[in-house]
Amino acid sequence: MKLSKETIKNLLAEKGLRITPQRMNILEAIYTLNNHPTAENIIEFIHEMHPNIATGTVYKVLETFVENKLIKKVKTDRDFMRYDGLLEKHHHLYCSESDTIKDYVDDELDNILKDYFRKNHLSGFQIEDVTLQIRGTFDK
Amino acid sequence: MKLSKETIKNLLAEKGLRITPQRMNILEAIYTLNNHPTAENIIEFIHEMHPNIATGTVYKVLETFVENKLIKKVKTDRDFMRYDGLLEKHHHLYCSESDTIKDYVDDELDNILKDYFRKNHLSGFQIEDVTLQIRGTFDK
DNA sequence: GTATGTGCAAACTTTTTGCACTTCG
DNA sequence: CGAAGTGCAAAAAGTTTGCACATAC
């Protein structure tokens, strides 16, 4: 999921965010790394080409991106944050034996869930979004 | 979901864990607090009656409980861990406006999911468990 | 030019660790 | 008694913050 500089610029511009080299690099890193990187993964990746980008900046930029819905935080039960650049609706496969998280996209599943929650209204709760955590192991 | 001292002892004994006052207090706290407490919530609760229990001990005991499947870690996109004492299969309602997480139990939903994954085999992945993250807002 | 973003280093928060001491069984 | 658990305080790990400087528009 490698994006061109132009596409990345447009993504930022659409959200009314200033286009800075740091933001472009960080967004590019997330799309290139693409397997739900941690802040550290992103920093490491960027430092190979741009060693002068600051840790604090990366965290600030990531927060900005989350607020502007360019990326999402991924829920985990580990003590560090992971980020997700896939904007399309999707679910996650969590590996029990490693830190791998893979995306799972399927319209049929989404329709089944939509149907279920249309029929079974949760009283006192307005649903915004439903995603599955599918825990298991990848075949060796 | 308040449990008797006897029940708590049995839970520990069944897992072959030594019964200590600290472990009993921590397990009791989780069941009493019951809304997916953080380590801090648990420490605070326990300190009211037993001010001499150490923070490090609480973390060590929580890890032991997770390893022995007495409790589970709850996946969140926040930077602190939350714990769940409900052993029955269930899903989670995450509030977008607060840190509230509520349980959602429904057999019909579980059957629908079981059906779906029986029909749609994920190649290269052995499913152990599927849980829903239902994000939204509670009515005021 | 000015509002916004960045670098840096210090601080903060949450969790982990090592080791002497204590306790459960 | 011996293995396992606890307290404590120090440190690690991850993230946030404040402020002077730099840059996008």
GROMACS .gro file of C-alpha atoms (C1' of nucleotides) in nm:
model
  330
    1MET     CA    1   0.000   0.000   0.000
    2LYS     CA    2   0.267   0.247  -0.109
    3LEU     CA    3   0.129   0.591  -0.189
    4SER     CA    4   0.278   0.865  -0.404
    5LYS     CA    5   0.392   1.195  -0.258
    6GLU     CA    6   0.104   1.358  -0.441
    7THR     CA    7  -0.158   1.132  -0.283
    8ILE     CA    8  -0.011   1.190   0.061
    9LYS     CA    9  -0.021   1.566   0.008
   10ASN     CA   10  -0.383   1.544  -0.094
   11LEU     CA   11  -0.473   1.341   0.214
   12LEU     CA   12  -0.326   1.612   0.436
   13ALA     CA   13  -0.475   1.896   0.233
   14GLU     CA   14  -0.824   1.744   0.243
   15LYS     CA   15  -0.813   1.763   0.621
   16GLY     CA   16  -0.689   2.120   0.613
   17LEU     CA   17  -0.357   2.020   0.766
   18ARG     CA   18  -0.038   2.201   0.681
   19ILE     CA   19   0.190   2.000   0.459
   20THR     CA   20   0.523   1.953   0.631
   21PRO     CA   21   0.802   1.709   0.548
   22GLN     CA   22   0.758   1.546   0.891
   23ARG     CA   23   0.389   1.481   0.839
   24MET     CA   24   0.449   1.347   0.491
   25ASN     CA   25   0.719   1.113   0.617
   26ILE     CA   26   0.511   0.987   0.903
   27LEU     CA   27   0.205   0.922   0.690
   28GLU     CA   28   0.420   0.753   0.427
   29ALA     CA   29   0.580   0.538   0.698
   30ILE     CA   30   0.241   0.420   0.824
   31TYR     CA   31   0.129   0.325   0.474
   32THR     CA   32   0.457   0.159   0.387
   33LEU     CA   33   0.497  -0.031   0.712
   34ASN     CA   34   0.126  -0.097   0.698
   35ASN     CA   35   0.113  -0.372   0.958
   36HIS     CA   36  -0.020  -0.162   1.244
   37PRO     CA   37   0.312  -0.008   1.345
   38THR     CA   38   0.398   0.124   1.687
   39ALA     CA   39   0.530   0.476   1.732
   40GLU     CA   40   0.871   0.318   1.769
   41ASN     CA   41   0.839   0.131   1.438
   42ILE     CA   42   0.752   0.458   1.268
   43ILE     CA   43   1.038   0.649   1.429
   44GLU     CA   44   1.286   0.379   1.337
   45PHE     CA   45   1.166   0.366   0.977
   46ILE     CA   46   1.184   0.741   0.933
   47HIS     CA   47   1.523   0.773   1.100
   48GLU     CA   48   1.685   0.562   0.829
   49MET     CA   49   1.633   0.842   0.581
   50HIS     CA   50   1.565   1.142   0.805
   51PRO     CA   51   1.758   1.098   1.129
   52ASN     CA   52   1.670   1.442   1.257
   53ILE     CA   53   1.299   1.400   1.316
   54ALA     CA   54   1.213   1.422   1.686
   55THR     CA   55   1.030   1.161   1.889
   56GLY     CA   56   0.800   1.420   2.040
   57THR     CA   57   0.708   1.541   1.695
   58VAL     CA   58   0.612   1.191   1.586
   59TYR     CA   59   0.377   1.154   1.882
   60LYS     CA   60   0.226   1.497   1.822
   61VAL     CA   61   0.176   1.427   1.453
   62LEU     CA   62   0.021   1.087   1.523
   63GLU     CA   63  -0.225   1.250   1.764
   64THR     CA   64  -0.311   1.508   1.500
   65PHE     CA   65  -0.371   1.236   1.243
   66VAL     CA   66  -0.597   1.042   1.480
   67GLU     CA   67  -0.798   1.356   1.560
   68ASN     CA   68  -0.837   1.422   1.189
   69LYS     CA   69  -0.926   1.062   1.118
   70LEU     CA   70  -0.636   1.002   0.883
   71ILE     CA   71  -0.537   0.701   1.092
   72LYS     CA   72  -0.681   0.509   1.386
   73LYS     CA   73  -0.542   0.379   1.708
   74VAL     CA   74  -0.561   0.002   1.728
   75LYS     CA   75  -0.694  -0.147   2.051
   76THR     CA   76  -0.452  -0.395   2.204
   77ASP     CA   77  -0.386  -0.546   2.543
   78ARG     CA   78  -0.022  -0.447   2.529
   79ASP     CA   79   0.137  -0.143   2.684
   80PHE     CA   80   0.220   0.048   2.369
   81MET     CA   81   0.003   0.204   2.106
   82ARG     CA   82  -0.034   0.085   1.749
   83TYR     CA   83  -0.165   0.277   1.453
   84ASP     CA   84  -0.373   0.177   1.152
   85GLY     CA   85  -0.375   0.355   0.820
   86LEU     CA   86  -0.650   0.147   0.659
   87LEU     CA   87  -0.954   0.371   0.637
   88GLU     CA   88  -1.192   0.116   0.488
   89LYS     CA   89  -1.416  -0.066   0.739
   90HIS     CA   90  -1.236  -0.375   0.863
   91HIS     CA   91  -1.173  -0.617   1.145
   92HIS     CA   92  -0.855  -0.745   1.305
   93LEU     CA   93  -0.691  -1.084   1.341
   94TYR     CA   94  -0.476  -1.084   1.655
   95CYS     CA   95  -0.211  -1.352   1.680
   96SER     CA   96  -0.186  -1.521   2.021
   97GLU     CA   97   0.175  -1.617   1.965
   98SER     CA   98   0.320  -1.297   1.826
   99ASP     CA   99   0.237  -0.930   1.797
  100THR     CA  100   0.105  -0.971   1.445
  101ILE     CA  101  -0.225  -0.803   1.367
  102LYS     CA  102  -0.380  -0.851   1.026
  103ASP     CA  103  -0.674  -0.682   0.864
  104TYR     CA  104  -0.988  -0.868   0.770
  105VAL     CA  105  -1.228  -0.709   0.525
  106ASP     CA  106  -1.559  -0.871   0.434
  107ASP     CA  107  -1.884  -0.709   0.331
  108GLU     CA  108  -2.096  -1.013   0.405
  109LEU     CA  109  -1.982  -1.010   0.767
  110ASP     CA  110  -2.054  -0.640   0.794
  111ASN     CA  111  -2.405  -0.693   0.658
  112ILE     CA  112  -2.471  -0.977   0.902
  113LEU     CA  113  -2.367  -0.751   1.189
  114LYS     CA  114  -2.571  -0.460   1.058
  115ASP     CA  115  -2.874  -0.689   1.036
  116TYR     CA  116  -2.822  -0.823   1.384
  117PHE     CA  117  -2.797  -0.480   1.543
  118ARG     CA  118  -3.095  -0.352   1.347
  119LYS     CA  119  -3.304  -0.632   1.498
  120ASN     CA  120  -3.145  -0.625   1.842
  121HIS     CA  121  -3.144  -0.265   1.949
  122LEU     CA  122  -2.919  -0.194   2.245
  123SER     CA  123  -3.129   0.018   2.474
  124GLY     CA  124  -2.949   0.323   2.605
  125PHE     CA  125  -2.661   0.296   2.361
  126GLN     CA  126  -2.611   0.453   2.019
  127ILE     CA  127  -2.380   0.240   1.808
  128GLU     CA  128  -2.124   0.421   1.597
  129ASP     CA  129  -1.912   0.133   1.486
  130VAL     CA  130  -1.870  -0.241   1.536
  131THR     CA  131  -1.543  -0.422   1.482
  132LEU     CA  132  -1.433  -0.776   1.552
  133GLN     CA  133  -1.128  -0.886   1.742
  134ILE     CA  134  -1.050  -1.228   1.604
  135ARG     CA  135  -0.790  -1.392   1.822
  136GLY     CA  136  -0.605  -1.703   1.714
  137THR     CA  137  -0.289  -1.830   1.554
  138PHE     CA  138  -0.145  -1.814   1.206
  139ASP     CA  139  -0.046  -2.148   1.050
  140LYS     CA  140   0.324  -2.209   1.034
  141MET     CA  141  -2.104  -0.952   4.133
  142LYS     CA  142  -1.981  -0.971   4.491
  143LEU     CA  143  -1.828  -1.307   4.579
  144SER     CA  144  -1.782  -1.469   4.918
  145LYS     CA  145  -1.437  -1.528   5.066
  146GLU     CA  146  -1.502  -1.897   5.020
  147THR     CA  147  -1.573  -1.866   4.648
  148ILE     CA  148  -1.263  -1.655   4.597
  149LYS     CA  149  -1.051  -1.912   4.777
  150ASN     CA  150  -1.190  -2.183   4.556
  151LEU     CA  151  -1.115  -1.987   4.241
  152LEU     CA  152  -0.752  -1.957   4.345
  153ALA     CA  153  -0.730  -2.318   4.463
  154GLU     CA  154  -0.873  -2.452   4.137
  155LYS     CA  155  -0.584  -2.294   3.953
  156GLY     CA  156  -0.333  -2.431   4.198
  157LEU     CA  157  -0.242  -2.083   4.317
  158ARG     CA  158  -0.139  -2.017   4.674
  159ILE     CA  159  -0.401  -1.841   4.876
  160THR     CA  160  -0.261  -1.515   5.011
  161PRO     CA  161  -0.446  -1.217   5.156
  162GLN     CA  162  -0.313  -0.998   4.873
  163ARG     CA  163  -0.447  -1.226   4.602
  164MET     CA  164  -0.782  -1.256   4.775
  165ASN     CA  165  -0.811  -0.881   4.808
  166ILE     CA  166  -0.714  -0.817   4.448
  167LEU     CA  167  -0.956  -1.074   4.310
  168GLU     CA  168  -1.229  -0.942   4.535
  169ALA     CA  169  -1.156  -0.588   4.417
  170ILE     CA  170  -1.190  -0.686   4.052
  171TYR     CA  171  -1.523  -0.855   4.115
  172THR     CA  172  -1.653  -0.574   4.332
  173LEU     CA  173  -1.538  -0.289   4.108
  174ASN     CA  174  -1.645  -0.503   3.815
  175ASN     CA  175  -1.639  -0.230   3.551
  176HIS     CA  176  -1.309  -0.323   3.390
  177PRO     CA  177  -1.088  -0.153   3.647
  178THR     CA  178  -0.738  -0.026   3.585
  179ALA     CA  179  -0.450  -0.134   3.809
  180GLU     CA  180  -0.482   0.206   3.972
  181ASN     CA  181  -0.854   0.153   4.046
  182ILE     CA  182  -0.771  -0.176   4.208
  183ILE     CA  183  -0.484  -0.035   4.415
  184GLU     CA  184  -0.698   0.256   4.531
  185PHE     CA  185  -0.985   0.028   4.628
  186ILE     CA  186  -0.763  -0.208   4.823
  187HIS     CA  187  -0.571   0.069   4.997
  188GLU     CA  188  -0.888   0.188   5.169
  189MET     CA  189  -0.888  -0.123   5.383
  190HIS     CA  190  -0.534  -0.255   5.339
  191PRO     CA  191  -0.301   0.042   5.292
  192ASN     CA  192   0.014  -0.169   5.306
  193ILE     CA  193  -0.025  -0.367   4.984
  194ALA     CA  194   0.248  -0.278   4.734
  195THR     CA  195   0.194  -0.152   4.381
  196GLY     CA  196   0.446  -0.398   4.242
  197THR     CA  197   0.262  -0.682   4.408
  198VAL     CA  198  -0.065  -0.579   4.248
  199TYR     CA  199   0.092  -0.583   3.903
  200LYS     CA  200   0.259  -0.918   3.968
  201VAL     CA  201  -0.064  -1.071   4.096
  202LEU     CA  202  -0.264  -0.935   3.802
  203GLU     CA  203  -0.015  -1.093   3.561
  204THR     CA  204  -0.045  -1.423   3.747
  205PHE     CA  205  -0.423  -1.407   3.724
  206VAL     CA  206  -0.412  -1.338   3.352
  207GLU     CA  207  -0.171  -1.626   3.294
  208ASN     CA  208  -0.403  -1.854   3.490
  209LYS     CA  209  -0.709  -1.724   3.310
  210LEU     CA  210  -0.878  -1.597   3.623
  211ILE     CA  211  -0.916  -1.258   3.456
  212LYS     CA  212  -0.850  -1.109   3.114
  213LYS     CA  213  -0.682  -0.797   2.990
  214VAL     CA  214  -0.922  -0.570   2.807
  215LYS     CA  215  -0.803  -0.430   2.476
  216THR     CA  216  -0.822  -0.051   2.465
  217ASP     CA  217  -0.664   0.231   2.271
  218ARG     CA  218  -0.556   0.405   2.589
  219ASP     CA  219  -0.217   0.389   2.755
  220PHE     CA  220  -0.311   0.197   3.065
  221MET     CA  221  -0.433  -0.155   3.108
  222ARG     CA  222  -0.780  -0.262   3.217
  223TYR     CA  223  -0.885  -0.596   3.359
  224ASP     CA  224  -1.198  -0.802   3.323
  225GLY     CA  225  -1.323  -1.056   3.574
  226LEU     CA  226  -1.618  -1.181   3.369
  227LEU     CA  227  -1.527  -1.528   3.251
  228GLU     CA  228  -1.841  -1.594   3.048
  229LYS     CA  229  -1.811  -1.523   2.675
  230HIS     CA  230  -1.903  -1.162   2.609
  231HIS     CA  231  -1.848  -0.851   2.402
  232HIS     CA  232  -1.770  -0.493   2.496
  233LEU     CA  233  -1.947  -0.161   2.453
  234TYR     CA  234  -1.687   0.115   2.444
  235CYS     CA  235  -1.811   0.469   2.512
  236SER     CA  236  -1.670   0.734   2.278
  237GLU     CA  237  -1.725   1.009   2.531
  238SER     CA  238  -1.592   0.851   2.845
  239ASP     CA  239  -1.380   0.558   2.958
  240THR     CA  240  -1.684   0.344   3.029
  241ILE     CA  241  -1.672  -0.011   2.900
  242LYS     CA  242  -1.978  -0.232   2.946
  243ASP     CA  243  -2.025  -0.602   2.888
  244TYR     CA  244  -2.263  -0.737   2.629
  245VAL     CA  245  -2.371  -1.098   2.649
  246ASP     CA  246  -2.591  -1.259   2.384
  247ASP     CA  247  -2.604  -1.618   2.270
  248GLU     CA  248  -2.782  -1.541   1.946
  249LEU     CA  249  -2.499  -1.312   1.840
  250ASP     CA  250  -2.242  -1.576   1.932
  251ASN     CA  251  -2.425  -1.833   1.724
  252ILE     CA  252  -2.443  -1.600   1.425
  253LEU     CA  253  -2.068  -1.546   1.448
  254LYS     CA  254  -1.999  -1.917   1.490
  255ASP     CA  255  -2.210  -1.985   1.181
  256TYR     CA  256  -2.037  -1.720   0.979
  257PHE     CA  257  -1.688  -1.845   1.061
  258ARG     CA  258  -1.788  -2.206   0.999
  259LYS     CA  259  -1.893  -2.107   0.648
  260ASN     CA  260  -1.612  -1.860   0.586
  261HIS     CA  261  -1.296  -2.034   0.683
  262LEU     CA  262  -1.000  -1.800   0.723
  263SER     CA  263  -0.720  -1.971   0.540
  264GLY     CA  264  -0.396  -1.985   0.734
  265PHE     CA  265  -0.554  -1.879   1.063
  266GLN     CA  266  -0.693  -2.089   1.347
  267ILE     CA  267  -0.958  -1.893   1.536
  268GLU     CA  268  -0.957  -1.924   1.913
  269ASP     CA  269  -1.200  -1.654   2.003
  270VAL     CA  270  -1.405  -1.376   1.847
  271THR     CA  271  -1.520  -1.071   2.039
  272LEU     CA  272  -1.691  -0.753   1.928
  273GLN     CA  273  -1.583  -0.402   2.005
  274ILE     CA  274  -1.902  -0.200   1.988
  275ARG     CA  275  -1.814   0.167   1.995
  276GLY     CA  276  -2.076   0.435   2.054
  277THR     CA  277  -2.232   0.655   2.317
  278PHE     CA  278  -2.456   0.589   2.613
  279ASP     CA  279  -2.778   0.793   2.624
  280LYS     CA  280  -2.779   1.072   2.878
  281DG     C1'  281   0.406   3.827   0.867
  282DT     C1'  282   0.177   3.521   1.157
  283DA     C1'  283  -0.027   3.119   1.294
  284DT     C1'  284   0.118   2.663   1.309
  285DG     C1'  285   0.453   2.306   1.347
  286DT     C1'  286   0.907   2.117   1.507
  287DG     C1'  287   1.323   1.992   1.799
  288DC     C1'  288   1.487   1.908   2.222
  289DA     C1'  289   1.520   1.776   2.671
  290DA     C1'  290   1.298   1.731   3.085
  291DA     C1'  291   0.905   1.541   3.318
  292DC     C1'  292   0.529   1.231   3.379
  293DT     C1'  293   0.273   0.793   3.393
  294DT     C1'  294   0.236   0.330   3.397
  295DT     C1'  295   0.453  -0.088   3.453
  296DT     C1'  296   0.857  -0.388   3.558
  297DT     C1'  297   1.246  -0.554   3.818
  298DG     C1'  298   1.577  -0.722   4.182
  299DC     C1'  299   1.644  -0.865   4.610
  300DA     C1'  300   1.588  -0.927   5.106
  301DC     C1'  301   1.221  -1.063   5.386
  302DT     C1'  302   0.790  -1.314   5.481
  303DT     C1'  303   0.442  -1.660   5.445
  304DC     C1'  304   0.177  -2.061   5.276
  305DG     C1'  305   0.126  -2.531   5.277
  306DC     C1'  306   1.135  -2.628   5.615
  307DG     C1'  307   1.133  -2.487   5.138
  308DA     C1'  308   0.916  -2.300   4.757
  309DA     C1'  309   0.646  -1.928   4.637
  310DG     C1'  310   0.483  -1.464   4.723
  311DT     C1'  311   0.543  -0.979   4.895
  312DG     C1'  312   0.731  -0.499   4.992
  313DC     C1'  313   1.005  -0.158   4.859
  314DA     C1'  314   1.242   0.147   4.597
  315DA     C1'  315   1.477   0.208   4.188
  316DA     C1'  316   1.449   0.193   3.692
  317DA     C1'  317   1.250   0.101   3.256
  318DA     C1'  318   0.937   0.197   2.882
  319DG     C1'  319   0.628   0.473   2.653
  320DT     C1'  320   0.434   0.906   2.605
  321DT     C1'  321   0.358   1.408   2.697
  322DT     C1'  322   0.490   1.882   2.768
  323DG     C1'  323   0.694   2.359   2.744
  324DC     C1'  324   0.926   2.667   2.507
  325DA     C1'  325   1.247   2.873   2.176
  326DC     C1'  326   1.315   2.835   1.699
  327DA     C1'  327   1.165   2.735   1.222
  328DT     C1'  328   0.842   2.705   0.846
  329DA     C1'  329   0.404   2.683   0.562
  330DC     C1'  330   0.094   2.953   0.355
   0.00000   0.00000   0.00000
